[in-house]
Amino acid sequence: MDDATRTTDGAAPGHRSELQAVRSFVVAMCVAGAIIPAITLAVEPVSMTQTIGFAVIAAGMAGTGLLVWAVRRPRRWLLEIVAQWGTLLVGGNIVLMPTVGIMPVYLLWPMVLVAYVGSLRVLVGTYLWAMTVLGVAVVLNPPTFGTADVMIGMGSTLAIIAGIVWIVTQRQARLREELEIAARTDPLTGLLNRRAFLPWLGDGLARAAEQDLPFTVVMLDLDHFKSINDRLGHFGGDRLLVEVAKAMRGASRGDDVLCRFGGEEFAVGLPGATADEARGYAARLSAALALAGAQEGCVLTVSVGVASRVGECGVEELLHGADEALYAAKRAGRNRAAIWDGSTTVDPAFPAPLRG
């Protein structure tokens, strides 16, 4: 999984509640890292040098925990740095301990953190850093049960745990991405659904108003689709809707946003387009949809309602204008566009559609 699949504000590829859980985990590990030296000082006879060293490490861990706690939404790069710093402090603890004991096990938490929040490149780098720190530490403070045993045992443990966390995190990210795509797209046509289109429309309209740029919405309804659907059958009707979506994509610009609004009704957002430009778009779309219908053996026409931003109008007003224009086109005989820009005008009918 690459960096693009991660959240922009930092930690795991998940919701903000997960980010808070990661934050709490890091703080807890830092608190534990500060307490362990204090316990060692209380129960083990140590030299003045060790006392000063433990005090510095405890202060470093406590300060790191306070920093992470103070940053409400820590970004990924900060957590990656904390993992490298935490690895170094754990290594310092290993060096200062009267006996190495189980202290190398605490190298797991920086590895788990990076496996959950970081890129694969950073994870590999963190593993190499942890093994380097561990190697230096056990050379300076050799364990009674064998340096090689510690290096091999911790090396394999770090690799296995980090690998498992990495794999699970990848699967979680892919599943969440699939669920998010399913939540915002129409499963049949692959276009945005209304739930995703409306927030985009609000954002686009706000940007257009801020920059004083035109912004147009096109609503279109396939004429007499029920009778076409009855003739083609359920699967034939679905196949035609898929072809309609393809035709819409072909007639649209790269920054236009397409939506299946419901049933046989579609919507298109045209940022930067005027009402006159939307007229041309509606004509191209009519021709493309007529061709799609002919390929499926039916006559397919479309009624179009166009609404352009007027002053500081909001989403509801713009959609209401497009809907009003759409029904004006229907009342005028269908197979045509109507324009709303504060008032409604109806254009002549589109050219006669192709026969299937």
Coordinates of C-alpha atoms in Angstrom, one line a residue:
M1 CA 0.0 0.0 0.0
D2 CA 1.5 3.3 -1.0
D3 CA 1.3 6.7 0.7
A4 CA -1.7 7.8 -1.4
T5 CA -3.9 5.3 0.4
R6 CA -3.1 6.9 3.8
T7 CA -5.1 9.7 5.4
T8 CA -3.8 13.2 4.8
D9 CA -3.8 14.1 8.4
G10 CA -1.5 11.4 9.5
A11 CA -1.9 8.2 11.1
A12 CA -3.8 5.1 10.0
P13 CA -5.8 4.8 6.9
G14 CA -8.9 5.0 8.9
H15 CA -11.4 7.3 10.6
R16 CA -10.4 10.0 13.1
S17 CA -11.4 7.7 16.0
E18 CA -8.6 5.4 14.9
L19 CA -6.2 8.4 14.8
Q20 CA -7.1 9.2 18.4
A21 CA -6.5 5.5 19.3
V22 CA -3.0 5.7 17.7
R23 CA -2.3 8.9 19.5
S24 CA -3.4 7.4 22.9
F25 CA -1.2 4.3 22.2
V26 CA 1.9 6.4 21.5
V27 CA 1.3 8.5 24.7
A28 CA 0.8 5.3 26.7
M29 CA 4.1 3.8 25.4
C30 CA 5.9 7.1 26.2
V31 CA 4.5 7.1 29.7
A32 CA 5.6 3.4 30.2
G33 CA 9.0 4.4 28.8
A34 CA 9.3 7.2 31.4
I35 CA 8.1 5.0 34.3
I36 CA 10.5 2.0 33.7
P37 CA 13.7 4.0 34.4
A38 CA 12.1 5.4 37.5
I39 CA 11.2 1.9 38.7
T40 CA 14.8 0.8 37.9
L41 CA 16.2 3.6 40.0
A42 CA 14.0 2.7 42.9
V43 CA 14.8 -1.1 43.0
E44 CA 18.3 -1.4 41.5
P45 CA 21.6 -0.1 42.8
V46 CA 23.0 2.1 40.0
S47 CA 25.9 4.5 39.5
M48 CA 25.6 8.3 39.3
T49 CA 26.1 8.0 35.5
Q50 CA 23.3 5.5 35.2
T51 CA 21.1 7.7 37.4
I52 CA 21.7 10.7 35.1
G53 CA 21.1 8.6 32.0
F54 CA 17.8 7.2 33.3
A55 CA 16.7 10.7 34.2
V56 CA 17.4 12.0 30.7
I57 CA 15.6 9.0 29.1
A58 CA 12.6 9.4 31.4
A59 CA 12.4 13.1 30.6
G60 CA 12.8 12.4 26.9
M61 CA 9.9 9.8 27.0
A62 CA 7.7 12.1 29.1
G63 CA 8.4 15.1 26.8
T64 CA 7.6 13.0 23.7
G65 CA 4.3 11.8 25.2
L66 CA 3.3 15.4 26.1
L67 CA 4.1 16.5 22.5
V68 CA 2.0 13.8 20.9
W69 CA -0.8 14.5 23.4
A70 CA -0.7 18.2 22.7
V71 CA -1.0 17.7 18.9
R72 CA -4.7 16.7 18.5
R73 CA -4.3 15.4 15.0
P74 CA -0.6 14.4 14.6
R75 CA 0.4 14.0 11.0
R76 CA 2.1 10.8 9.8
W77 CA 5.6 12.3 9.5
L78 CA 5.4 13.3 13.2
L79 CA 4.5 9.8 14.3
E80 CA 7.3 8.3 12.1
I81 CA 9.8 10.6 13.8
V82 CA 8.4 9.7 17.2
A83 CA 9.0 6.0 16.3
Q84 CA 12.6 6.6 15.4
W85 CA 13.2 8.7 18.6
G86 CA 11.4 6.2 20.7
T87 CA 13.6 3.4 19.3
L88 CA 16.7 5.4 20.3
L89 CA 15.4 6.0 23.8
V90 CA 14.6 2.3 24.2
G91 CA 18.2 1.5 23.1
G92 CA 19.5 3.9 25.8
N93 CA 17.5 2.0 28.4
I94 CA 19.0 -1.3 27.2
V95 CA 22.5 0.2 27.6
L96 CA 21.8 1.6 31.1
M97 CA 20.0 -1.4 32.6
P98 CA 21.9 -3.4 35.1
T99 CA 20.7 -6.5 33.2
V100 CA 19.3 -6.4 29.7
G101 CA 16.3 -8.5 30.7
I102 CA 13.2 -8.0 28.6
M103 CA 13.9 -4.4 27.7
P104 CA 14.5 -5.2 23.9
V105 CA 10.8 -6.2 23.7
Y106 CA 9.9 -2.5 24.0
L107 CA 11.4 -2.0 20.5
L108 CA 8.1 -3.5 19.3
W109 CA 6.0 -0.4 19.9
P110 CA 7.9 1.8 17.4
M111 CA 7.8 -0.9 14.8
V112 CA 4.0 -1.5 15.3
L113 CA 3.4 2.2 15.1
V114 CA 5.3 2.6 11.8
A115 CA 3.7 -0.6 10.4
Y116 CA 0.3 1.0 11.0
V117 CA 0.9 4.6 10.0
G118 CA 3.9 4.6 7.7
S119 CA 4.9 3.7 4.2
L120 CA 6.7 0.4 3.4
R121 CA 9.9 2.3 2.8
V122 CA 9.8 3.9 6.2
L123 CA 8.9 0.6 7.8
V124 CA 11.9 -1.1 6.3
G125 CA 14.1 1.8 7.4
T126 CA 12.7 1.7 10.9
Y127 CA 13.4 -2.0 11.1
L128 CA 17.0 -1.5 10.1
W129 CA 17.3 1.4 12.6
A130 CA 15.9 -0.7 15.4
M131 CA 18.3 -3.6 14.7
T132 CA 21.2 -1.1 14.5
V133 CA 20.2 0.4 17.9
L134 CA 19.8 -3.0 19.4
G135 CA 23.1 -4.2 18.1
V136 CA 25.0 -1.2 19.5
A137 CA 23.1 -1.5 22.8
V138 CA 23.9 -5.2 23.4
V139 CA 27.6 -4.6 22.5
L140 CA 27.8 -1.9 25.1
N141 CA 25.8 -3.9 27.7
P142 CA 26.1 -7.6 26.7
P143 CA 23.2 -9.8 27.9
T144 CA 24.0 -12.8 30.1
F145 CA 22.1 -15.2 27.8
G146 CA 24.0 -14.4 24.6
T147 CA 24.2 -11.4 22.2
A148 CA 23.4 -13.6 19.2
D149 CA 20.3 -15.0 20.8
V150 CA 19.0 -11.5 21.5
M151 CA 19.7 -10.2 18.0
I152 CA 18.2 -13.3 16.3
G153 CA 15.2 -13.5 18.6
M154 CA 14.3 -9.8 18.5
G155 CA 15.1 -9.5 14.8
S156 CA 12.7 -12.2 13.9
T157 CA 10.1 -11.0 16.4
L158 CA 10.1 -7.4 15.1
A159 CA 9.9 -8.6 11.5
I160 CA 7.0 -11.0 12.1
I161 CA 4.9 -8.6 14.2
A162 CA 5.5 -5.6 11.9
G163 CA 4.7 -7.8 8.9
I164 CA 1.4 -9.0 10.4
V165 CA 0.4 -5.4 11.3
W166 CA 1.3 -4.2 7.8
I167 CA -0.7 -6.9 6.0
V168 CA -3.8 -6.4 8.2
T169 CA -3.5 -2.6 7.7
Q170 CA -3.3 -3.0 3.9
R171 CA -6.4 -5.2 3.9
Q172 CA -8.2 -2.8 6.1
A173 CA -7.3 0.2 3.8
R174 CA -8.5 -1.7 0.7
L175 CA -11.8 -2.7 2.4
R176 CA -12.4 0.9 3.5
E177 CA -11.6 2.2 0.1
E178 CA -14.1 -0.2 -1.5
L179 CA -16.8 0.7 1.0
E180 CA -16.2 4.4 0.4
I181 CA -16.4 3.9 -3.3
A182 CA -19.6 1.9 -2.9
A183 CA -21.1 4.6 -0.6
R184 CA -20.5 7.4 -3.1
T185 CA -21.1 5.8 -6.5
D186 CA -24.1 4.2 -8.3
P187 CA -23.3 0.5 -8.6
L188 CA -24.9 0.1 -12.0
T189 CA -23.4 3.1 -13.9
G190 CA -20.3 3.9 -11.8
L191 CA -21.4 7.6 -11.7
L192 CA -21.6 9.5 -8.5
N193 CA -24.8 9.0 -6.5
R194 CA -26.8 11.9 -5.1
R195 CA -25.3 11.5 -1.6
A196 CA -21.8 12.3 -3.1
F197 CA -22.9 14.8 -5.7
L198 CA -24.6 17.2 -3.4
P199 CA -21.6 17.9 -1.2
W200 CA -19.4 18.3 -4.3
L201 CA -22.0 20.7 -5.7
G202 CA -22.0 22.8 -2.6
D203 CA -18.2 23.0 -2.6
G204 CA -18.0 23.8 -6.3
L205 CA -20.7 26.5 -6.0
A206 CA -18.9 28.1 -3.1
R207 CA -15.6 28.2 -5.1
A208 CA -17.4 29.7 -8.1
A209 CA -19.0 32.4 -5.9
E210 CA -15.7 33.2 -4.2
Q211 CA -13.9 33.6 -7.6
D212 CA -16.9 35.1 -9.4
L213 CA -16.8 32.3 -12.0
P214 CA -19.8 30.8 -13.8
F215 CA -21.2 27.5 -12.6
T216 CA -23.9 25.4 -14.3
V217 CA -25.9 22.3 -13.4
V218 CA -27.6 20.2 -16.0
M219 CA -30.5 17.9 -15.0
L220 CA -31.6 15.4 -17.6
D221 CA -34.4 12.8 -17.7
L222 CA -34.6 10.0 -20.3
D223 CA -38.0 10.5 -22.1
H224 CA -40.5 7.7 -21.7
F225 CA -37.9 5.4 -20.2
K226 CA -40.5 3.2 -18.5
S227 CA -41.9 2.1 -21.8
I228 CA -38.4 1.5 -23.2
N229 CA -37.6 -0.5 -20.1
D230 CA -40.7 -2.5 -20.4
R231 CA -39.9 -3.4 -24.0
L232 CA -36.2 -4.2 -23.4
G233 CA -36.8 -6.0 -20.1
H234 CA -35.1 -5.4 -16.8
F235 CA -31.6 -6.4 -18.0
G236 CA -31.9 -4.6 -21.3
G237 CA -33.0 -1.4 -19.4
D238 CA -30.0 -1.7 -17.1
R239 CA -27.7 -2.2 -20.1
L240 CA -29.1 0.9 -21.7
L241 CA -28.5 2.9 -18.5
V242 CA -24.9 1.8 -18.6
E243 CA -24.6 3.0 -22.2
V244 CA -26.2 6.3 -21.2
A245 CA -23.4 6.7 -18.6
K246 CA -20.7 6.0 -21.2
A247 CA -22.3 8.5 -23.5
M248 CA -22.3 11.1 -20.8
R249 CA -18.7 10.6 -20.0
G250 CA -17.8 10.9 -23.7
A251 CA -19.7 14.2 -24.0
S252 CA -18.2 15.7 -20.9
R253 CA -15.1 17.6 -20.0
G254 CA -12.5 16.3 -17.6
D255 CA -13.6 18.4 -14.7
D256 CA -17.3 17.9 -15.2
V257 CA -18.9 15.7 -12.5
L258 CA -21.6 13.2 -13.5
C259 CA -24.3 11.8 -11.2
R260 CA -27.1 9.3 -11.4
F261 CA -29.7 11.3 -9.5
G262 CA -32.2 8.5 -9.3
G263 CA -33.9 6.1 -11.7
E264 CA -33.6 7.5 -15.2
E265 CA -32.7 11.0 -14.0
F266 CA -29.1 12.3 -14.2
A267 CA -27.3 15.4 -13.2
V268 CA -24.0 17.0 -14.4
G269 CA -22.0 19.7 -12.7
L270 CA -20.2 22.1 -15.2
P271 CA -17.8 24.3 -13.3
G272 CA -16.8 27.3 -15.3
A273 CA -19.5 26.8 -17.9
T274 CA -22.1 29.5 -18.8
A275 CA -25.7 28.8 -19.8
D276 CA -24.8 29.1 -23.5
E277 CA -21.9 26.6 -23.1
A278 CA -24.4 24.3 -21.3
R279 CA -26.7 24.5 -24.3
G280 CA -24.0 23.2 -26.5
Y281 CA -23.2 20.5 -24.0
A282 CA -26.9 19.5 -23.9
A283 CA -27.0 19.2 -27.7
R284 CA -23.9 17.0 -27.7
L285 CA -25.3 14.9 -25.0
S286 CA -28.6 14.5 -26.8
A287 CA -26.8 13.3 -29.9
A288 CA -24.7 10.9 -27.9
L289 CA -27.7 9.5 -26.0
A290 CA -29.6 9.0 -29.2
L291 CA -26.8 7.0 -30.7
A292 CA -26.6 4.9 -27.5
G293 CA -30.3 4.2 -27.8
A294 CA -30.0 3.3 -31.5
Q295 CA -27.2 0.8 -30.6
E296 CA -29.7 -0.8 -28.2
G297 CA -32.5 -0.9 -30.8
C298 CA -34.6 1.9 -29.4
V299 CA -35.4 5.6 -29.9
L300 CA -33.9 7.5 -26.9
T301 CA -34.5 11.2 -26.3
V302 CA -33.8 13.3 -23.3
S303 CA -35.3 16.4 -21.7
V304 CA -32.7 18.7 -20.2
G305 CA -32.9 21.4 -17.5
V306 CA -30.0 23.8 -17.2
A307 CA -29.5 26.2 -14.3
S308 CA -26.6 28.7 -14.0
R309 CA -25.4 30.4 -10.9
V310 CA -27.1 33.7 -10.3
G311 CA -25.5 35.9 -7.6
E312 CA -25.1 34.1 -4.3
C313 CA -27.6 31.3 -5.0
G314 CA -27.2 28.2 -3.0
V315 CA -27.4 24.5 -3.9
E316 CA -31.1 24.2 -3.2
E317 CA -31.9 27.2 -5.3
L318 CA -29.7 26.0 -8.2
L319 CA -31.2 22.5 -8.2
H320 CA -34.7 23.9 -7.9
G321 CA -34.0 26.0 -11.0
A322 CA -32.6 23.1 -12.9
D323 CA -35.6 21.0 -11.9
E324 CA -38.0 23.7 -12.9
A325 CA -36.3 24.0 -16.3
L326 CA -36.4 20.3 -16.7
Y327 CA -40.1 20.1 -16.3
A328 CA -40.6 23.1 -18.5
A329 CA -38.7 21.1 -21.3
K330 CA -41.1 18.2 -20.6
R331 CA -44.2 20.3 -20.8
A332 CA -42.9 21.8 -24.1
G333 CA -42.9 18.4 -25.7
R334 CA -39.7 16.7 -24.4
N335 CA -36.5 16.2 -26.4
R336 CA -35.3 19.7 -25.7
A337 CA -33.5 21.8 -23.2
A338 CA -34.8 24.6 -21.0
I339 CA -32.6 27.2 -19.3
W340 CA -33.0 28.8 -15.9
D341 CA -30.9 31.8 -14.9
G342 CA -33.4 33.5 -12.7
S343 CA -36.2 32.9 -15.2
T344 CA -36.9 30.0 -17.5
T345 CA -36.6 29.9 -21.3
V346 CA -37.2 26.8 -23.5
D347 CA -35.1 26.0 -26.5
P348 CA -36.4 24.3 -29.7
A349 CA -36.4 20.6 -29.9
F350 CA -33.1 18.7 -30.4
P351 CA -32.6 17.2 -33.9
A352 CA -34.7 14.1 -34.6
P353 CA -33.2 11.1 -32.9
L354 CA -31.8 8.1 -34.7
R355 CA -34.1 5.1 -35.3
G356 CA -33.1 1.8 -33.7

